[in-house]
Every structure is written in C-alpha cells, then in structure tokens.
C-alpha cells in the first residue's frame, strides 16, 4: 500500500502502511516533541489497479474519501514526521456518491466548510501525476490538506469526534 500526501507547502511525502492508526485505536502521545498538534487531511482511497491514467478517467480509480489527522510536533522539522508509526490517524471511508459538493468537516465543536467538488478535481490531477510514475493499486491512499481547518492540540487525555458531512468518521482518543 502506498500512502502519498501533499503538505501545505506543496511537498510530496510518502508514508509506510505502519503509519496508519485506524478509527478504533487510540493515539499515544509520544514523550518527545511535545506539544503535539493534529493537521486535517482528506484522503482518496484507490479502488482499482492502474498506470498512466488520463485525467478524464481518474474518478473511476477511487470511490471513497476519509478524513485523516496527521499528528506533528508543534516545532516541525523532523525528517521522520511522515514515516513514523502512528503518524496517520484515519477515519471511516465515505463513498464519494454520498457526499454533497459542498459539505462540512467538524473537529470537536468547530465546523469548517469544505468544497468536495474542488477536492475531487484536485484528487483527479494528483492521481494522474502519481499514475504517470507509479502503478496505483487498490488500497493506496492519496492525501490532500484541508487548509480551511486549524490544527488541533493533541494533549492527553483527549477524546475528539470528527465528522464529514453528517457522518461521524472518527472518535480520536489521545492517551
């Protein structure tokens, strides 16, 4: 499984599959690097095999989205921010067809508007770029930052509900 993320500065990062923490697992705050905050991303989950995909066909290669929280130390700069275990907190997958063009992502009490139609266009372009150089496979994940959402402090003990549209996709537990 490939996990590729574009950060707010436009850099591409690759993460190992051991970086993924699923919805039901808590995230354990590391002792080093405190304080920690979480940045929100939205991820497209690849649903079929492909290489050299044209942009007009890109939408056929993913069928669900999920919200991802990427924990980072408040003082960024570590070479291992994306490669360490537990660096991607992944929520439930929501079928693209079930999402409105304009929806919201809620992190705790704060709610932020998200233009899903614009994000899908960005995923189409990203998928084409990736598929030009790599074979994309079922289960691969492409992540884009949700720049509208402010980073959230990840301080133990914390339980935070995250929703996409009206569906709760994650209950983040920081231990």
PDB file of C-alpha atoms in Angstrom:
ATOM      1  CA  UNK A   1       0.000   0.000   0.000  1.00  0.00           C
ATOM      2  CA  UNK A   2       1.291   3.437  -0.943  1.00  0.00           C
ATOM      3  CA  UNK A   3       0.380   6.470   1.108  1.00  0.00           C
ATOM      4  CA  UNK A   4       1.236   9.750  -0.592  1.00  0.00           C
ATOM      5  CA  UNK A   5       0.457  13.136   0.930  1.00  0.00           C
ATOM      6  CA  UNK A   6       0.821  16.704  -0.286  1.00  0.00           C
ATOM      7  CA  UNK A   7       1.514  19.098   2.585  1.00  0.00           C
ATOM      8  CA  UNK A   8       0.535  22.778   2.851  1.00  0.00           C
ATOM      9  CA  UNK A   9       3.804  23.800   1.171  1.00  0.00           C
ATOM     10  CA  UNK A  10       3.213  21.508  -1.839  1.00  0.00           C
ATOM     11  CA  UNK A  11       5.820  18.871  -0.898  1.00  0.00           C
ATOM     12  CA  UNK A  12       5.035  15.212  -1.506  1.00  0.00           C
ATOM     13  CA  UNK A  13       5.542  12.791   1.397  1.00  0.00           C
ATOM     14  CA  UNK A  14       5.372   9.008   1.391  1.00  0.00           C
ATOM     15  CA  UNK A  15       4.353   7.079   4.485  1.00  0.00           C
ATOM     16  CA  UNK A  16       4.582   3.417   5.407  1.00  0.00           C
ATOM     17  CA  UNK A  17       1.450   1.379   5.991  1.00  0.00           C
ATOM     18  CA  UNK A  18       2.543   1.024   9.641  1.00  0.00           C
ATOM     19  CA  UNK A  19       1.888   4.771   9.964  1.00  0.00           C
ATOM     20  CA  UNK A  20      -1.885   4.195   9.820  1.00  0.00           C
ATOM     21  CA  UNK A  21      -3.905   4.141  13.040  1.00  0.00           C
ATOM     22  CA  UNK A  22      -7.498   3.124  12.355  1.00  0.00           C
ATOM     23  CA  UNK A  23     -10.626   4.689  13.817  1.00  0.00           C
ATOM     24  CA  UNK A  24     -10.980   2.315  16.747  1.00  0.00           C
ATOM     25  CA  UNK A  25      -7.409   2.604  18.027  1.00  0.00           C
ATOM     26  CA  UNK A  26      -6.188   5.346  20.376  1.00  0.00           C
ATOM     27  CA  UNK A  27      -3.186   7.504  19.522  1.00  0.00           C
ATOM     28  CA  UNK A  28      -0.477   7.561  22.156  1.00  0.00           C
ATOM     29  CA  UNK A  29       1.210  10.938  22.512  1.00  0.00           C
ATOM     30  CA  UNK A  30       4.999  10.471  22.248  1.00  0.00           C
ATOM     31  CA  UNK A  31       7.089  11.740  25.132  1.00  0.00           C
ATOM     32  CA  UNK A  32       9.473  13.590  22.824  1.00  0.00           C
ATOM     33  CA  UNK A  33       8.491  16.521  20.635  1.00  0.00           C
ATOM     34  CA  UNK A  34       5.699  17.857  22.871  1.00  0.00           C
ATOM     35  CA  UNK A  35       3.438  19.736  22.440  1.00  0.00           C
ATOM     36  CA  UNK A  36       1.714  17.943  19.554  1.00  0.00           C
ATOM     37  CA  UNK A  37      -0.994  19.170  17.194  1.00  0.00           C
ATOM     38  CA  UNK A  38      -3.033  17.432  14.502  1.00  0.00           C
ATOM     39  CA  UNK A  39      -3.428  18.692  10.952  1.00  0.00           C
ATOM     40  CA  UNK A  40      -6.505  17.607   8.984  1.00  0.00           C
ATOM     41  CA  UNK A  41      -6.273  15.982   5.561  1.00  0.00           C
ATOM     42  CA  UNK A  42      -8.794  14.367   3.282  1.00  0.00           C
ATOM     43  CA  UNK A  43      -7.761  11.140   1.588  1.00  0.00           C
ATOM     44  CA  UNK A  44      -8.971   9.333  -1.505  1.00  0.00           C
ATOM     45  CA  UNK A  45      -8.774   5.551  -1.324  1.00  0.00           C
ATOM     46  CA  UNK A  46      -7.754   3.932  -4.630  1.00  0.00           C
ATOM     47  CA  UNK A  47     -10.182   1.188  -5.637  1.00  0.00           C
ATOM     48  CA  UNK A  48      -8.582  -0.272  -8.771  1.00  0.00           C
ATOM     49  CA  UNK A  49      -5.251  -1.011 -10.409  1.00  0.00           C
ATOM     50  CA  UNK A  50      -3.895   1.479 -12.936  1.00  0.00           C
ATOM     51  CA  UNK A  51      -0.901   3.140 -14.576  1.00  0.00           C
ATOM     52  CA  UNK A  52      -0.777   6.132 -16.900  1.00  0.00           C
ATOM     53  CA  UNK A  53      -4.335   7.227 -16.076  1.00  0.00           C
ATOM     54  CA  UNK A  54      -5.755  10.139 -18.091  1.00  0.00           C
ATOM     55  CA  UNK A  55      -7.382  12.877 -16.003  1.00  0.00           C
ATOM     56  CA  UNK A  56     -10.799  12.341 -17.569  1.00  0.00           C
ATOM     57  CA  UNK A  57     -10.762   8.737 -16.257  1.00  0.00           C
ATOM     58  CA  UNK A  58      -9.226   9.435 -12.837  1.00  0.00           C
ATOM     59  CA  UNK A  59     -12.559   9.490 -10.977  1.00  0.00           C
ATOM     60  CA  UNK A  60     -13.029   5.817 -11.844  1.00  0.00           C
ATOM     61  CA  UNK A  61      -9.979   4.902  -9.745  1.00  0.00           C
ATOM     62  CA  UNK A  62     -11.266   5.966  -6.319  1.00  0.00           C
ATOM     63  CA  UNK A  63     -14.711   5.686  -4.823  1.00  0.00           C
ATOM     64  CA  UNK A  64     -14.404   6.807  -1.213  1.00  0.00           C
ATOM     65  CA  UNK A  65     -12.907   9.576   0.896  1.00  0.00           C
ATOM     66  CA  UNK A  66     -11.881   9.711   4.530  1.00  0.00           C
ATOM     67  CA  UNK A  67     -10.697  12.354   6.964  1.00  0.00           C
ATOM     68  CA  UNK A  68      -7.150  11.893   8.243  1.00  0.00           C
ATOM     69  CA  UNK A  69      -5.436  13.605  11.163  1.00  0.00           C
ATOM     70  CA  UNK A  70      -1.645  13.887  10.924  1.00  0.00           C
ATOM     71  CA  UNK A  71      -0.040  14.426  14.361  1.00  0.00           C
ATOM     72  CA  UNK A  72       3.027  16.669  14.283  1.00  0.00           C
ATOM     73  CA  UNK A  73       5.217  18.174  16.955  1.00  0.00           C
ATOM     74  CA  UNK A  74       4.492  21.885  17.364  1.00  0.00           C
ATOM     75  CA  UNK A  75       8.119  22.552  16.386  1.00  0.00           C
ATOM     76  CA  UNK A  76       8.195  20.904  12.968  1.00  0.00           C
ATOM     77  CA  UNK A  77      11.266  19.830  11.096  1.00  0.00           C
ATOM     78  CA  UNK A  78      11.828  16.175  11.930  1.00  0.00           C
ATOM     79  CA  UNK A  79      12.787  14.044   8.956  1.00  0.00           C
ATOM     80  CA  UNK A  80      10.560  11.303  10.315  1.00  0.00           C
ATOM     81  CA  UNK A  81       7.257  13.163  10.719  1.00  0.00           C
ATOM     82  CA  UNK A  82       5.608  11.161   7.945  1.00  0.00           C
ATOM     83  CA  UNK A  83       7.412   7.844   8.312  1.00  0.00           C
ATOM     84  CA  UNK A  84       6.982   7.049  11.994  1.00  0.00           C
ATOM     85  CA  UNK A  85       4.384   4.588  13.202  1.00  0.00           C
ATOM     86  CA  UNK A  86       1.108   6.230  14.175  1.00  0.00           C
ATOM     87  CA  UNK A  87       1.570   9.354  12.039  1.00  0.00           C
ATOM     88  CA  UNK A  88      -1.714   8.934  10.133  1.00  0.00           C
ATOM     89  CA  UNK A  89      -4.969   8.718  12.100  1.00  0.00           C
ATOM     90  CA  UNK A  90      -7.555   7.509   9.604  1.00  0.00           C
ATOM     91  CA  UNK A  91     -11.333   7.772   9.867  1.00  0.00           C
ATOM     92  CA  UNK A  92     -14.041   5.686   8.214  1.00  0.00           C
ATOM     93  CA  UNK A  93     -14.374   5.761   4.431  1.00  0.00           C
ATOM     94  CA  UNK A  94     -17.408   7.570   3.000  1.00  0.00           C
ATOM     95  CA  UNK A  95     -18.482   6.784  -0.603  1.00  0.00           C
ATOM     96  CA  UNK A  96     -17.946   9.806  -2.866  1.00  0.00           C
ATOM     97  CA  UNK A  97     -21.513   9.451  -4.165  1.00  0.00           C
ATOM     98  CA  UNK A  98     -22.860  10.032  -0.628  1.00  0.00           C
ATOM     99  CA  UNK A  99     -21.177  13.439  -0.254  1.00  0.00           C
ATOM    100  CA  UNK A 100     -22.630  16.773  -1.346  1.00  0.00           C
ATOM    101  CA  UNK A 101     -20.478  19.108  -3.471  1.00  0.00           C
ATOM    102  CA  UNK A 102     -20.314  21.498  -0.528  1.00  0.00           C
ATOM    103  CA  UNK A 103     -20.164  19.937   2.906  1.00  0.00           C
ATOM    104  CA  UNK A 104     -18.515  20.469   6.260  1.00  0.00           C
ATOM    105  CA  UNK A 105     -15.904  18.824   8.412  1.00  0.00           C
ATOM    106  CA  UNK A 106     -16.353  19.141  12.159  1.00  0.00           C
ATOM    107  CA  UNK A 107     -13.456  18.659  14.552  1.00  0.00           C
ATOM    108  CA  UNK A 108     -14.807  18.687  18.074  1.00  0.00           C
ATOM    109  CA  UNK A 109     -17.032  21.760  18.421  1.00  0.00           C
ATOM    110  CA  UNK A 110     -15.550  23.621  15.415  1.00  0.00           C
ATOM    111  CA  UNK A 111     -17.132  23.186  11.975  1.00  0.00           C
ATOM    112  CA  UNK A 112     -15.459  24.111   8.676  1.00  0.00           C
ATOM    113  CA  UNK A 113     -16.898  24.301   5.132  1.00  0.00           C
ATOM    114  CA  UNK A 114     -15.235  22.045   2.551  1.00  0.00           C
ATOM    115  CA  UNK A 115     -15.728  22.170  -1.219  1.00  0.00           C
ATOM    116  CA  UNK A 116     -15.792  18.455  -2.090  1.00  0.00           C
ATOM    117  CA  UNK A 117     -16.205  19.139  -5.826  1.00  0.00           C
ATOM    118  CA  UNK A 118     -12.959  21.169  -5.828  1.00  0.00           C
ATOM    119  CA  UNK A 119     -11.198  18.463  -3.781  1.00  0.00           C
ATOM    120  CA  UNK A 120     -12.289  15.772  -6.267  1.00  0.00           C
ATOM    121  CA  UNK A 121     -10.733  17.781  -9.105  1.00  0.00           C
ATOM    122  CA  UNK A 122      -7.509  18.048  -7.104  1.00  0.00           C
ATOM    123  CA  UNK A 123      -7.561  14.280  -6.451  1.00  0.00           C
ATOM    124  CA  UNK A 124      -8.052  13.643 -10.188  1.00  0.00           C
ATOM    125  CA  UNK A 125      -4.928  15.675 -11.005  1.00  0.00           C
ATOM    126  CA  UNK A 126      -2.909  14.102  -8.181  1.00  0.00           C
ATOM    127  CA  UNK A 127      -3.923  10.584  -9.206  1.00  0.00           C
ATOM    128  CA  UNK A 128      -2.861  11.279 -12.806  1.00  0.00           C
ATOM    129  CA  UNK A 129       0.508  12.616 -11.652  1.00  0.00           C
ATOM    130  CA  UNK A 130       1.114   9.610  -9.392  1.00  0.00           C
ATOM    131  CA  UNK A 131      -0.082   7.085 -12.001  1.00  0.00           C
ATOM    132  CA  UNK A 132       2.350   8.557 -14.526  1.00  0.00           C
ATOM    133  CA  UNK A 133       5.293   7.345 -12.416  1.00  0.00           C
ATOM    134  CA  UNK A 134       3.847   4.517 -10.292  1.00  0.00           C
ATOM    135  CA  UNK A 135       1.338   1.733 -10.616  1.00  0.00           C
ATOM    136  CA  UNK A 136      -1.562   2.606  -8.346  1.00  0.00           C
ATOM    137  CA  UNK A 137      -3.178  -0.299  -6.550  1.00  0.00           C
ATOM    138  CA  UNK A 138      -6.320  -0.998  -4.571  1.00  0.00           C
ATOM    139  CA  UNK A 139      -5.917   0.399  -1.060  1.00  0.00           C
ATOM    140  CA  UNK A 140      -3.398   3.119  -1.942  1.00  0.00           C
ATOM    141  CA  UNK A 141      -4.167   6.432  -0.264  1.00  0.00           C
ATOM    142  CA  UNK A 142      -3.737   9.946  -1.695  1.00  0.00           C
ATOM    143  CA  UNK A 143      -3.945  12.764   0.864  1.00  0.00           C
ATOM    144  CA  UNK A 144      -4.581  16.495   0.432  1.00  0.00           C
ATOM    145  CA  UNK A 145      -4.515  19.056   3.261  1.00  0.00           C
ATOM    146  CA  UNK A 146      -7.735  20.635   4.472  1.00  0.00           C
ATOM    147  CA  UNK A 147      -6.253  24.118   4.678  1.00  0.00           C
ATOM    148  CA  UNK A 148      -9.550  25.542   5.962  1.00  0.00           C
ATOM    149  CA  UNK A 149      -9.157  23.644   9.241  1.00  0.00           C
ATOM    150  CA  UNK A 150      -6.971  24.940  12.049  1.00  0.00           C
ATOM    151  CA  UNK A 151      -4.580  22.414  13.648  1.00  0.00           C
ATOM    152  CA  UNK A 152      -5.984  20.942  16.844  1.00  0.00           C
ATOM    153  CA  UNK A 153      -3.946  20.480  20.032  1.00  0.00           C
ATOM    154  CA  UNK A 154      -3.406  16.789  20.807  1.00  0.00           C
ATOM    155  CA  UNK A 155      -2.941  16.706  24.541  1.00  0.00           C
ATOM    156  CA  UNK A 156      -3.715  13.694  26.709  1.00  0.00           C
ATOM    157  CA  UNK A 157      -6.295  12.814  27.824  1.00  0.00           C
ATOM    158  CA  UNK A 158      -8.486  13.882  24.901  1.00  0.00           C
ATOM    159  CA  UNK A 159     -11.464  12.431  23.053  1.00  0.00           C
ATOM    160  CA  UNK A 160     -12.446  14.278  19.886  1.00  0.00           C
ATOM    161  CA  UNK A 161     -15.290  13.492  17.453  1.00  0.00           C
ATOM    162  CA  UNK A 162     -14.655  14.207  13.772  1.00  0.00           C
ATOM    163  CA  UNK A 163     -17.480  14.278  11.204  1.00  0.00           C
ATOM    164  CA  UNK A 164     -17.615  14.534   7.427  1.00  0.00           C
ATOM    165  CA  UNK A 165     -20.969  15.929   6.375  1.00  0.00           C
ATOM    166  CA  UNK A 166     -23.398  14.468   8.909  1.00  0.00           C
ATOM    167  CA  UNK A 167     -21.470  11.229   9.480  1.00  0.00           C
ATOM    168  CA  UNK A 168     -19.078  10.713  12.370  1.00  0.00           C
ATOM    169  CA  UNK A 169     -15.974   9.238  10.759  1.00  0.00           C
ATOM    170  CA  UNK A 170     -13.641   9.164  13.742  1.00  0.00           C
ATOM    171  CA  UNK A 171     -13.543   9.351  17.503  1.00  0.00           C
ATOM    172  CA  UNK A 172      -9.948  10.319  18.210  1.00  0.00           C
ATOM    173  CA  UNK A 173      -8.674   9.229  21.601  1.00  0.00           C
ATOM    174  CA  UNK A 174      -5.332  10.644  22.730  1.00  0.00           C
ATOM    175  CA  UNK A 175      -3.681   8.681  25.524  1.00  0.00           C
TER     176      UNK A 175
END
